[in-house]
PDB file of C-alpha atoms in Angstrom:
ATOM      1  CA  MET I 190     135.440-100.008 104.950  1.00 43.00           C
ATOM      2  CA  ALA I 191     134.048 -97.117 106.948  1.00 48.00           C
ATOM      3  CA  ALA I 192     136.583 -94.433 107.872  1.00 72.00           C
ATOM      4  CA  VAL I 193     134.714 -93.633 111.091  1.00 83.00           C
ATOM      5  CA  LYS I 194     136.201 -94.791 114.380  1.00 80.00           C
ATOM      6  CA  ALA I 195     133.601 -93.361 116.770  1.00 82.00           C
ATOM      7  CA  CYS I 196     132.506 -95.894 119.410  1.00 92.00           C
ATOM      8  CA  ASN I 197     128.844 -94.988 119.942  1.00 97.00           C
ATOM      9  CA  ILE I 198     126.927 -93.831 116.882  1.00 98.00           C
ATOM     10  CA  LEU I 199     123.267 -92.944 116.344  1.00 98.00           C
ATOM     11  CA  ILE I 200     121.669 -92.657 112.898  1.00 98.00           C
ATOM     12  CA  THR I 201     118.125 -91.439 112.291  1.00 98.00           C
ATOM     13  CA  GLY I 202     116.076 -92.725 109.358  1.00 97.00           C
ATOM     14  CA  ALA I 203     118.147 -95.911 109.444  1.00 98.00           C
ATOM     15  CA  ASN I 204     115.587 -98.288 107.951  1.00 97.00           C
ATOM     16  CA  ARG I 205     116.059 -97.342 104.291  1.00 95.00           C
ATOM     17  CA  GLY I 206     118.217 -95.546 101.748  1.00 93.00           C
ATOM     18  CA  LEU I 207     121.313 -93.763 102.981  1.00 96.00           C
ATOM     19  CA  GLY I 208     120.574 -94.470 106.641  1.00 97.00           C
ATOM     20  CA  LEU I 209     120.400 -98.220 106.068  1.00 97.00           C
ATOM     21  CA  GLU I 210     123.573 -98.137 103.957  1.00 97.00           C
ATOM     22  CA  MET I 211     125.354 -96.252 106.760  1.00 97.00           C
ATOM     23  CA  VAL I 212     124.378 -98.905 109.292  1.00 97.00           C
ATOM     24  CA  LYS I 213     125.474-101.645 106.886  1.00 96.00           C
ATOM     25  CA  GLN I 214     128.920-100.169 106.250  1.00 96.00           C
ATOM     26  CA  LEU I 215     129.544 -99.351 109.898  1.00 95.00           C
ATOM     27  CA  SER I 216     128.550-102.855 110.998  1.00 94.00           C
ATOM     28  CA  GLU I 217     131.089-104.357 108.565  1.00 89.00           C
ATOM     29  CA  GLY I 218     133.987-102.365 110.020  1.00 74.00           C
ATOM     30  CA  SER I 219     136.611-103.962 112.254  1.00 63.00           C
ATOM     31  CA  CYS I 220     136.660-101.155 114.835  1.00 67.00           C
ATOM     32  CA  GLN I 221     134.734-101.788 118.030  1.00 79.00           C
ATOM     33  CA  LYS I 222     131.577 -99.677 117.963  1.00 90.00           C
ATOM     34  CA  HIS I 223     127.884 -99.710 118.742  1.00 96.00           C
ATOM     35  CA  ILE I 224     125.275 -98.405 116.320  1.00 97.00           C
ATOM     36  CA  PHE I 225     121.894 -97.132 117.447  1.00 98.00           C
ATOM     37  CA  ALA I 226     119.780 -97.429 114.312  1.00 98.00           C
ATOM     38  CA  THR I 227     116.606 -95.404 114.717  1.00 98.00           C
ATOM     39  CA  CYS I 228     113.439 -95.253 112.657  1.00 98.00           C
ATOM     40  CA  ARG I 229     109.764 -94.364 112.935  1.00 97.00           C
ATOM     41  CA  ASP I 230     108.366 -97.905 112.981  1.00 97.00           C
ATOM     42  CA  PRO I 231     110.958-100.574 113.871  1.00 98.00           C
ATOM     43  CA  ASP I 232     108.386-103.379 113.664  1.00 97.00           C
ATOM     44  CA  GLY I 233     106.795-102.271 110.376  1.00 97.00           C
ATOM     45  CA  PRO I 234     107.316-103.743 106.892  1.00 97.00           C
ATOM     46  CA  LYS I 235     109.558-100.851 105.799  1.00 96.00           C
ATOM     47  CA  SER I 236     112.071-101.797 108.514  1.00 98.00           C
ATOM     48  CA  GLU I 237     112.476-105.454 107.538  1.00 98.00           C
ATOM     49  CA  ALA I 238     115.909-104.938 105.962  1.00 98.00           C
ATOM     50  CA  LEU I 239     117.148-103.174 109.086  1.00 98.00           C
ATOM     51  CA  ARG I 240     115.836-105.942 111.330  1.00 98.00           C
ATOM     52  CA  GLU I 241     117.624-108.551 109.204  1.00 98.00           C
ATOM     53  CA  LEU I 242     120.858-106.555 109.434  1.00 98.00           C
ATOM     54  CA  ALA I 243     120.518-106.299 113.216  1.00 97.00           C
ATOM     55  CA  LYS I 244     120.070-110.077 113.430  1.00 97.00           C
ATOM     56  CA  LYS I 245     123.417-110.529 111.674  1.00 96.00           C
ATOM     57  CA  HIS I 246     125.160-108.110 114.054  1.00 96.00           C
ATOM     58  CA  PRO I 247     123.257-108.356 117.371  1.00 95.00           C
ATOM     59  CA  SER I 248     126.174-107.131 119.471  1.00 94.00           C
ATOM     60  CA  VAL I 249     126.737-104.101 117.216  1.00 96.00           C
ATOM     61  CA  ILE I 250     123.287-102.819 116.183  1.00 97.00           C
ATOM     62  CA  THR I 251     120.467-101.749 118.476  1.00 98.00           C
ATOM     63  CA  ILE I 252     117.238-100.648 116.804  1.00 98.00           C
ATOM     64  CA  ILE I 253     115.502 -97.748 118.584  1.00 98.00           C
ATOM     65  CA  ARG I 254     112.147 -96.150 117.820  1.00 98.00           C
ATOM     66  CA  LEU I 255     112.570 -92.469 117.004  1.00 98.00           C
ATOM     67  CA  ASP I 256     109.981 -90.534 115.024  1.00 98.00           C
ATOM     68  CA  ALA I 257     111.300 -87.082 114.063  1.00 97.00           C
ATOM     69  CA  ASP I 258     107.685 -85.835 114.034  1.00 96.00           C
ATOM     70  CA  ASP I 259     107.026 -87.016 117.603  1.00 97.00           C
ATOM     71  CA  PRO I 260     108.743 -85.049 120.413  1.00 97.00           C
ATOM     72  CA  CYS I 261     107.801 -87.735 122.958  1.00 98.00           C
ATOM     73  CA  SER I 262     109.513 -90.491 120.957  1.00 98.00           C
ATOM     74  CA  ILE I 263     112.613 -88.298 120.601  1.00 98.00           C
ATOM     75  CA  LYS I 264     112.762 -87.750 124.349  1.00 98.00           C
ATOM     76  CA  GLU I 265     112.189 -91.436 125.122  1.00 98.00           C
ATOM     77  CA  SER I 266     114.849 -92.545 122.630  1.00 98.00           C
ATOM     78  CA  ALA I 267     117.404 -90.199 124.203  1.00 98.00           C
ATOM     79  CA  LYS I 268     116.669 -91.637 127.653  1.00 98.00           C
ATOM     80  CA  LYS I 269     117.086 -95.180 126.363  1.00 98.00           C
ATOM     81  CA  VAL I 270     120.324 -94.470 124.501  1.00 98.00           C
ATOM     82  CA  GLY I 271     121.659 -92.493 127.455  1.00 98.00           C
ATOM     83  CA  SER I 272     121.120 -95.452 129.774  1.00 98.00           C
ATOM     84  CA  LEU I 273     122.866 -97.791 127.336  1.00 97.00           C
ATOM     85  CA  VAL I 274     125.971 -95.682 126.654  1.00 97.00           C
ATOM     86  CA  GLY I 275     126.393 -94.588 130.281  1.00 97.00           C
ATOM     87  CA  LYS I 276     129.569 -92.701 131.147  1.00 96.00           C
ATOM     88  CA  ASN I 277     130.968 -93.140 127.617  1.00 96.00           C
ATOM     89  CA  GLY I 278     128.290 -90.953 126.054  1.00 98.00           C
ATOM     90  CA  LEU I 279     127.355 -90.659 122.382  1.00 98.00           C
ATOM     91  CA  ASN I 280     130.205 -89.854 120.001  1.00 98.00           C
ATOM     92  CA  LEU I 281     128.368 -89.364 116.720  1.00 98.00           C
ATOM     93  CA  LEU I 282     124.800 -88.263 115.968  1.00 98.00           C
ATOM     94  CA  VAL I 283     123.775 -88.401 112.296  1.00 98.00           C
ATOM     95  CA  ASN I 284     120.574 -86.492 111.538  1.00 98.00           C
ATOM     96  CA  ASN I 285     119.612 -88.335 108.369  1.00 97.00           C
ATOM     97  CA  ALA I 286     115.804 -88.696 108.517  1.00 97.00           C
ATOM     98  CA  ALA I 287     113.996 -86.450 106.019  1.00 96.00           C
ATOM     99  CA  ILE I 288     111.016 -86.241 103.696  1.00 96.00           C
ATOM    100  CA  MET I 289     110.714 -84.700 100.252  1.00 95.00           C
ATOM    101  CA  ILE I 290     107.450 -83.489  98.709  1.00 96.00           C
ATOM    102  CA  ASN I 291     107.208 -82.186  95.165  1.00 96.00           C
ATOM    103  CA  GLY I 292     105.538 -78.820  94.641  1.00 97.00           C
ATOM    104  CA  THR I 293     105.955 -75.184  93.651  1.00 98.00           C
ATOM    105  CA  VAL I 294     104.828 -71.811  94.984  1.00 97.00           C
ATOM    106  CA  LEU I 295     101.487 -72.379  93.242  1.00 98.00           C
ATOM    107  CA  THR I 296     100.965 -76.045  94.096  1.00 98.00           C
ATOM    108  CA  SER I 297     102.516 -76.638  97.538  1.00 98.00           C
ATOM    109  CA  ARG I 298      99.925 -77.105 100.263  1.00 98.00           C
ATOM    110  CA  VAL I 299     100.120 -75.761 103.807  1.00 98.00           C
ATOM    111  CA  GLU I 300     100.186 -79.392 104.901  1.00 98.00           C
ATOM    112  CA  ASP I 301     103.245 -80.012 102.728  1.00 97.00           C
ATOM    113  CA  MET I 302     105.093 -77.103 104.326  1.00 98.00           C
ATOM    114  CA  ASN I 303     104.115 -78.133 107.850  1.00 98.00           C
ATOM    115  CA  ASN I 304     105.132 -81.758 107.335  1.00 98.00           C
ATOM    116  CA  SER I 305     108.434 -80.773 105.727  1.00 98.00           C
ATOM    117  CA  PHE I 306     109.352 -78.411 108.546  1.00 98.00           C
ATOM    118  CA  ASN I 307     108.288 -80.867 111.246  1.00 98.00           C
ATOM    119  CA  THR I 308     110.483 -83.660 109.873  1.00 97.00           C
ATOM    120  CA  ASN I 309     113.361 -81.735 108.298  1.00 98.00           C
ATOM    121  CA  VAL I 310     113.853 -78.880 110.771  1.00 98.00           C
ATOM    122  CA  ILE I 311     111.959 -79.198 114.050  1.00 98.00           C
ATOM    123  CA  GLY I 312     112.733 -82.896 114.416  1.00 98.00           C
ATOM    124  CA  PRO I 313     116.523 -82.459 114.106  1.00 98.00           C
ATOM    125  CA  LEU I 314     116.363 -79.458 116.446  1.00 98.00           C
ATOM    126  CA  LEU I 315     114.680 -81.530 119.156  1.00 98.00           C
ATOM    127  CA  ILE I 316     117.005 -84.466 118.525  1.00 98.00           C
ATOM    128  CA  ILE I 317     120.081 -82.279 119.017  1.00 98.00           C
ATOM    129  CA  ARG I 318     118.532 -80.787 122.168  1.00 98.00           C
ATOM    130  CA  GLU I 319     117.612 -84.137 123.748  1.00 98.00           C
ATOM    131  CA  TYR I 320     120.882 -85.848 122.865  1.00 98.00           C
ATOM    132  CA  LEU I 321     123.120 -82.940 123.839  1.00 98.00           C
ATOM    133  CA  PRO I 322     123.793 -84.176 127.405  1.00 98.00           C
ATOM    134  CA  ILE I 323     125.159 -87.528 126.207  1.00 98.00           C
ATOM    135  CA  LEU I 324     127.154 -85.847 123.454  1.00 98.00           C
ATOM    136  CA  GLN I 325     128.665 -83.610 126.139  1.00 98.00           C
ATOM    137  CA  THR I 326     129.418 -86.706 128.210  1.00 98.00           C
ATOM    138  CA  ALA I 327     131.370 -88.190 125.297  1.00 98.00           C
ATOM    139  CA  ALA I 328     133.251 -84.936 124.673  1.00 98.00           C
ATOM    140  CA  LYS I 329     134.332 -84.769 128.324  1.00 97.00           C
ATOM    141  CA  ALA I 330     135.192 -88.467 128.471  1.00 96.00           C
ATOM    142  CA  SER I 331     137.526 -88.251 125.483  1.00 94.00           C
ATOM    143  CA  GLY I 332     140.089 -86.228 127.368  1.00 90.00           C
ATOM    144  CA  THR I 333     141.450 -84.859 124.090  1.00 92.00           C
ATOM    145  CA  PRO I 334     141.420 -81.271 122.815  1.00 93.00           C
ATOM    146  CA  GLY I 335     139.859 -80.106 119.557  1.00 96.00           C
ATOM    147  CA  MET I 336     136.929 -81.532 117.616  1.00 97.00           C
ATOM    148  CA  SER I 337     136.333 -84.746 115.689  1.00 96.00           C
ATOM    149  CA  CYS I 338     133.620 -87.294 114.989  1.00 95.00           C
ATOM    150  CA  ASN I 339     135.497 -89.759 117.188  1.00 94.00           C
ATOM    151  CA  LYS I 340     135.093 -87.397 120.133  1.00 97.00           C
ATOM    152  CA  ALA I 341     131.593 -85.904 119.801  1.00 98.00           C
ATOM    153  CA  ALA I 342     129.847 -84.658 116.667  1.00 98.00           C
ATOM    154  CA  VAL I 343     126.518 -83.837 115.049  1.00 98.00           C
ATOM    155  CA  ILE I 344     126.414 -84.503 111.317  1.00 98.00           C
ATOM    156  CA  ASN I 345     123.354 -83.084 109.572  1.00 98.00           C
ATOM    157  CA  ILE I 346     122.679 -84.799 106.237  1.00 98.00           C
ATOM    158  CA  SER I 347     121.573 -81.878 104.087  1.00 98.00           C
ATOM    159  CA  THR I 348     121.388 -81.142 100.354  1.00 96.00           C
ATOM    160  CA  VAL I 349     122.340 -78.583  97.737  1.00 96.00           C
ATOM    161  CA  ALA I 350     118.578 -78.095  97.372  1.00 96.00           C
ATOM    162  CA  GLY I 351     118.896 -76.103 100.602  1.00 97.00           C
ATOM    163  CA  SER I 352     121.603 -73.883  99.111  1.00 97.00           C
ATOM    164  CA  MET I 353     120.282 -70.454  98.151  1.00 96.00           C
ATOM    165  CA  THR I 354     123.238 -70.162  95.771  1.00 97.00           C
ATOM    166  CA  ARG I 355     122.775 -73.474  93.978  1.00 96.00           C
ATOM    167  CA  MET I 356     119.035 -74.223  94.071  1.00 96.00           C
ATOM    168  CA  PRO I 357     117.677 -71.486  91.747  1.00 96.00           C
ATOM    169  CA  SER I 358     119.401 -72.982  88.695  1.00 96.00           C
ATOM    170  CA  MET I 359     118.163 -76.460  89.659  1.00 93.00           C
ATOM    171  CA  TYR I 360     114.595 -75.523  90.552  1.00 95.00           C
ATOM    172  CA  LYS I 361     112.950 -76.120  87.162  1.00 94.00           C
ATOM    173  CA  PHE I 362     114.393 -79.647  87.130  1.00 92.00           C
ATOM    174  CA  PHE I 363     113.647 -80.315  90.818  1.00 93.00           C
ATOM    175  CA  PRO I 364     110.413 -78.481  91.785  1.00 96.00           C
ATOM    176  CA  THR I 365     110.542 -79.408  95.466  1.00 96.00           C
ATOM    177  CA  LEU I 366     109.690 -76.139  97.173  1.00 98.00           C
ATOM    178  CA  SER I 367     108.780 -77.409 100.653  1.00 98.00           C
ATOM    179  CA  TYR I 368     111.857 -79.660 100.714  1.00 97.00           C
ATOM    180  CA  ALA I 369     114.223 -76.915  99.538  1.00 98.00           C
ATOM    181  CA  VAL I 370     112.844 -74.284 101.920  1.00 98.00           C
ATOM    182  CA  SER I 371     112.941 -76.677 104.886  1.00 98.00           C
ATOM    183  CA  LYS I 372     116.487 -77.778 104.051  1.00 98.00           C
ATOM    184  CA  ALA I 373     117.585 -74.135 103.891  1.00 98.00           C
ATOM    185  CA  GLY I 374     116.175 -73.878 107.417  1.00 98.00           C
ATOM    186  CA  PHE I 375     118.025 -77.065 108.329  1.00 98.00           C
ATOM    187  CA  ASN I 376     121.253 -75.478 107.110  1.00 98.00           C
ATOM    188  CA  MET I 377     120.659 -72.434 109.304  1.00 98.00           C
ATOM    189  CA  LEU I 378     119.942 -74.771 112.217  1.00 98.00           C
ATOM    190  CA  THR I 379     123.339 -76.362 111.574  1.00 98.00           C
ATOM    191  CA  VAL I 380     125.131 -73.010 111.624  1.00 98.00           C
ATOM    192  CA  LEU I 381     123.445 -71.818 114.816  1.00 98.00           C
ATOM    193  CA  ALA I 382     123.745 -75.182 116.570  1.00 98.00           C
ATOM    194  CA  ALA I 383     127.464 -75.085 115.775  1.00 98.00           C
ATOM    195  CA  GLU I 384     127.686 -71.775 117.641  1.00 98.00           C
ATOM    196  CA  GLU I 385     125.994 -73.238 120.709  1.00 98.00           C
ATOM    197  CA  LEU I 386     127.922 -76.525 120.658  1.00 98.00           C
ATOM    198  CA  LYS I 387     131.341 -74.917 120.238  1.00 98.00           C
ATOM    199  CA  PRO I 388     132.018 -74.381 123.984  1.00 98.00           C
ATOM    200  CA  SER I 389     131.396 -78.109 124.567  1.00 98.00           C
ATOM    201  CA  GLU I 390     133.817 -79.001 121.732  1.00 98.00           C
ATOM    202  CA  ILE I 391     131.072 -80.878 119.873  1.00 98.00           C
ATOM    203  CA  LEU I 392     131.641 -80.698 116.128  1.00 98.00           C
ATOM    204  CA  CYS I 393     128.586 -79.770 114.048  1.00 98.00           C
ATOM    205  CA  MET I 394     128.338 -79.480 110.258  1.00 98.00           C
ATOM    206  CA  ALA I 395     126.109 -80.126 107.232  1.00 98.00           C
ATOM    207  CA  LEU I 396     126.921 -82.812 104.665  1.00 98.00           C
ATOM    208  CA  HIS I 397     125.461 -83.225 101.165  1.00 97.00           C
ATOM    209  CA  PRO I 398     125.409 -86.894 100.044  1.00 96.00           C
ATOM    210  CA  GLY I 399     125.142 -86.140  96.337  1.00 92.00           C
ATOM    211  CA  TRP I 400     122.219 -87.121  94.139  1.00 80.00           C
ATOM    212  CA  VAL I 401     121.682 -90.698  95.276  1.00 81.00           C
ATOM    213  CA  ARG I 402     119.543 -93.472  93.811  1.00 67.00           C
ATOM    214  CA  THR I 403     117.222 -94.027  96.793  1.00 75.00           C
ATOM    215  CA  GLU I 404     113.473 -93.814  97.359  1.00 69.00           C
ATOM    216  CA  LEU I 405     113.953 -90.099  98.028  1.00 71.00           C
ATOM    217  CA  GLY I 406     116.504 -89.435  95.272  1.00 67.00           C
ATOM    218  CA  GLY I 407     114.727 -91.382  92.546  1.00 68.00           C
ATOM    219  CA  GLU I 408     115.858 -93.759  89.800  1.00 71.00           C
ATOM    220  CA  LYS I 409     117.487 -91.054  87.655  1.00 73.00           C
ATOM    221  CA  ALA I 410     120.022 -90.186  90.371  1.00 70.00           C
ATOM    222  CA  THR I 411     123.699 -90.528  89.465  1.00 77.00           C
ATOM    223  CA  LEU I 412     125.089 -92.171  92.615  1.00 82.00           C
ATOM    224  CA  GLU I 413     124.559 -95.537  94.282  1.00 90.00           C
ATOM    225  CA  PRO I 414     124.076 -95.420  98.076  1.00 89.00           C
ATOM    226  CA  LYS I 415     127.283 -97.425  98.609  1.00 95.00           C
ATOM    227  CA  GLU I 416     129.438 -94.845  96.809  1.00 94.00           C
ATOM    228  CA  SER I 417     127.791 -91.896  98.531  1.00 95.00           C
ATOM    229  CA  VAL I 418     128.111 -93.363 102.011  1.00 96.00           C
ATOM    230  CA  GLU I 419     131.720 -94.430 101.473  1.00 96.00           C
ATOM    231  CA  GLY I 420     132.500 -90.847 100.482  1.00 97.00           C
ATOM    232  CA  MET I 421     130.581 -89.340 103.390  1.00 97.00           C
ATOM    233  CA  PHE I 422     132.354 -91.584 105.878  1.00 97.00           C
ATOM    234  CA  ARG I 423     135.734 -90.561 104.474  1.00 96.00           C
ATOM    235  CA  VAL I 424     134.730 -86.917 104.973  1.00 97.00           C
ATOM    236  CA  ILE I 425     133.265 -87.509 108.438  1.00 97.00           C
ATOM    237  CA  GLY I 426     136.370 -89.382 109.550  1.00 95.00           C
ATOM    238  CA  SER I 427     138.618 -86.491 108.467  1.00 96.00           C
ATOM    239  CA  LEU I 428     136.669 -83.646 110.090  1.00 97.00           C
ATOM    240  CA  THR I 429     138.312 -81.291 112.591  1.00 97.00           C
ATOM    241  CA  GLU I 430     137.381 -77.992 114.186  1.00 97.00           C
ATOM    242  CA  LYS I 431     138.288 -76.376 110.841  1.00 97.00           C
ATOM    243  CA  GLN I 432     135.066 -77.733 109.319  1.00 98.00           C
ATOM    244  CA  HIS I 433     132.923 -76.889 112.345  1.00 98.00           C
ATOM    245  CA  GLY I 434     129.799 -75.057 111.154  1.00 98.00           C
ATOM    246  CA  GLY I 435     130.632 -75.875 107.527  1.00 98.00           C
ATOM    247  CA  PHE I 436     128.783 -77.307 104.537  1.00 98.00           C
ATOM    248  CA  LEU I 437     130.576 -80.034 102.551  1.00 98.00           C
ATOM    249  CA  ASP I 438     129.604 -82.709 100.051  1.00 97.00           C
ATOM    250  CA  TYR I 439     130.484 -86.401 100.016  1.00 97.00           C
ATOM    251  CA  THR I 440     133.752 -85.700  98.158  1.00 96.00           C
ATOM    252  CA  GLY I 441     134.896 -83.133 100.730  1.00 97.00           C
ATOM    253  CA  GLU I 442     134.158 -80.091  98.543  1.00 97.00           C
ATOM    254  CA  THR I 443     132.976 -77.003 100.427  1.00 98.00           C
ATOM    255  CA  LEU I 444     129.535 -75.893  99.272  1.00 98.00           C
ATOM    256  CA  PRO I 445     127.992 -72.411  99.266  1.00 97.00           C
ATOM    257  CA  TRP I 446     125.096 -71.730 101.581  1.00 96.00           C
TER     258      TRP I 446
END
């Protein structure tokens, strides 16, 4: 059972992998909540599993089109969600959508770098910017001091591949230059966004899900999505202002930048 009690939750990249597992676990919880499950192409074949899940929980899940590469779709999604949550605002924003492209210094194309930065850095930046007003609404509506995911929070799903301390020793096994460089940028975005969101008492941190057996993580990964998401939700549910601007993994361990 999910350890997250936030009322209004938005998850990007919710049609597959970790995003889909998050929606699944949240929809099975007993706490009253509404999940805005966003993806690039809600009507496409890759979103069939999400559509089936939404049919089972029509009062809990709303599927919204949000393409992290498309600023217009980000803006439109924020308007739609804002109108639906009203004065309650958005309690939890999970920036989960990402792409990973294999390559090294010698083989990575300019296109690979551009696409990685658009999806993994610029997209989350614009999403935080557009959704900030309804996150602020939730923070004010809570009427409670401090920070938590039940009040208002931005959780950026990152990776140790973006850690300048950890990645060098992993690089020969995981030659994903554009992904690693963009996720390092994503980590810096988390740190700086945390500075800007602090006055509004909106929690912001980066969370590493572990090496998970998904389309992105591959078949050799050591974790099943269910285990990773259960761990992440335990961490998310326990967060306070002490972890604001931090970098943790799905077990709650603090990671080096």
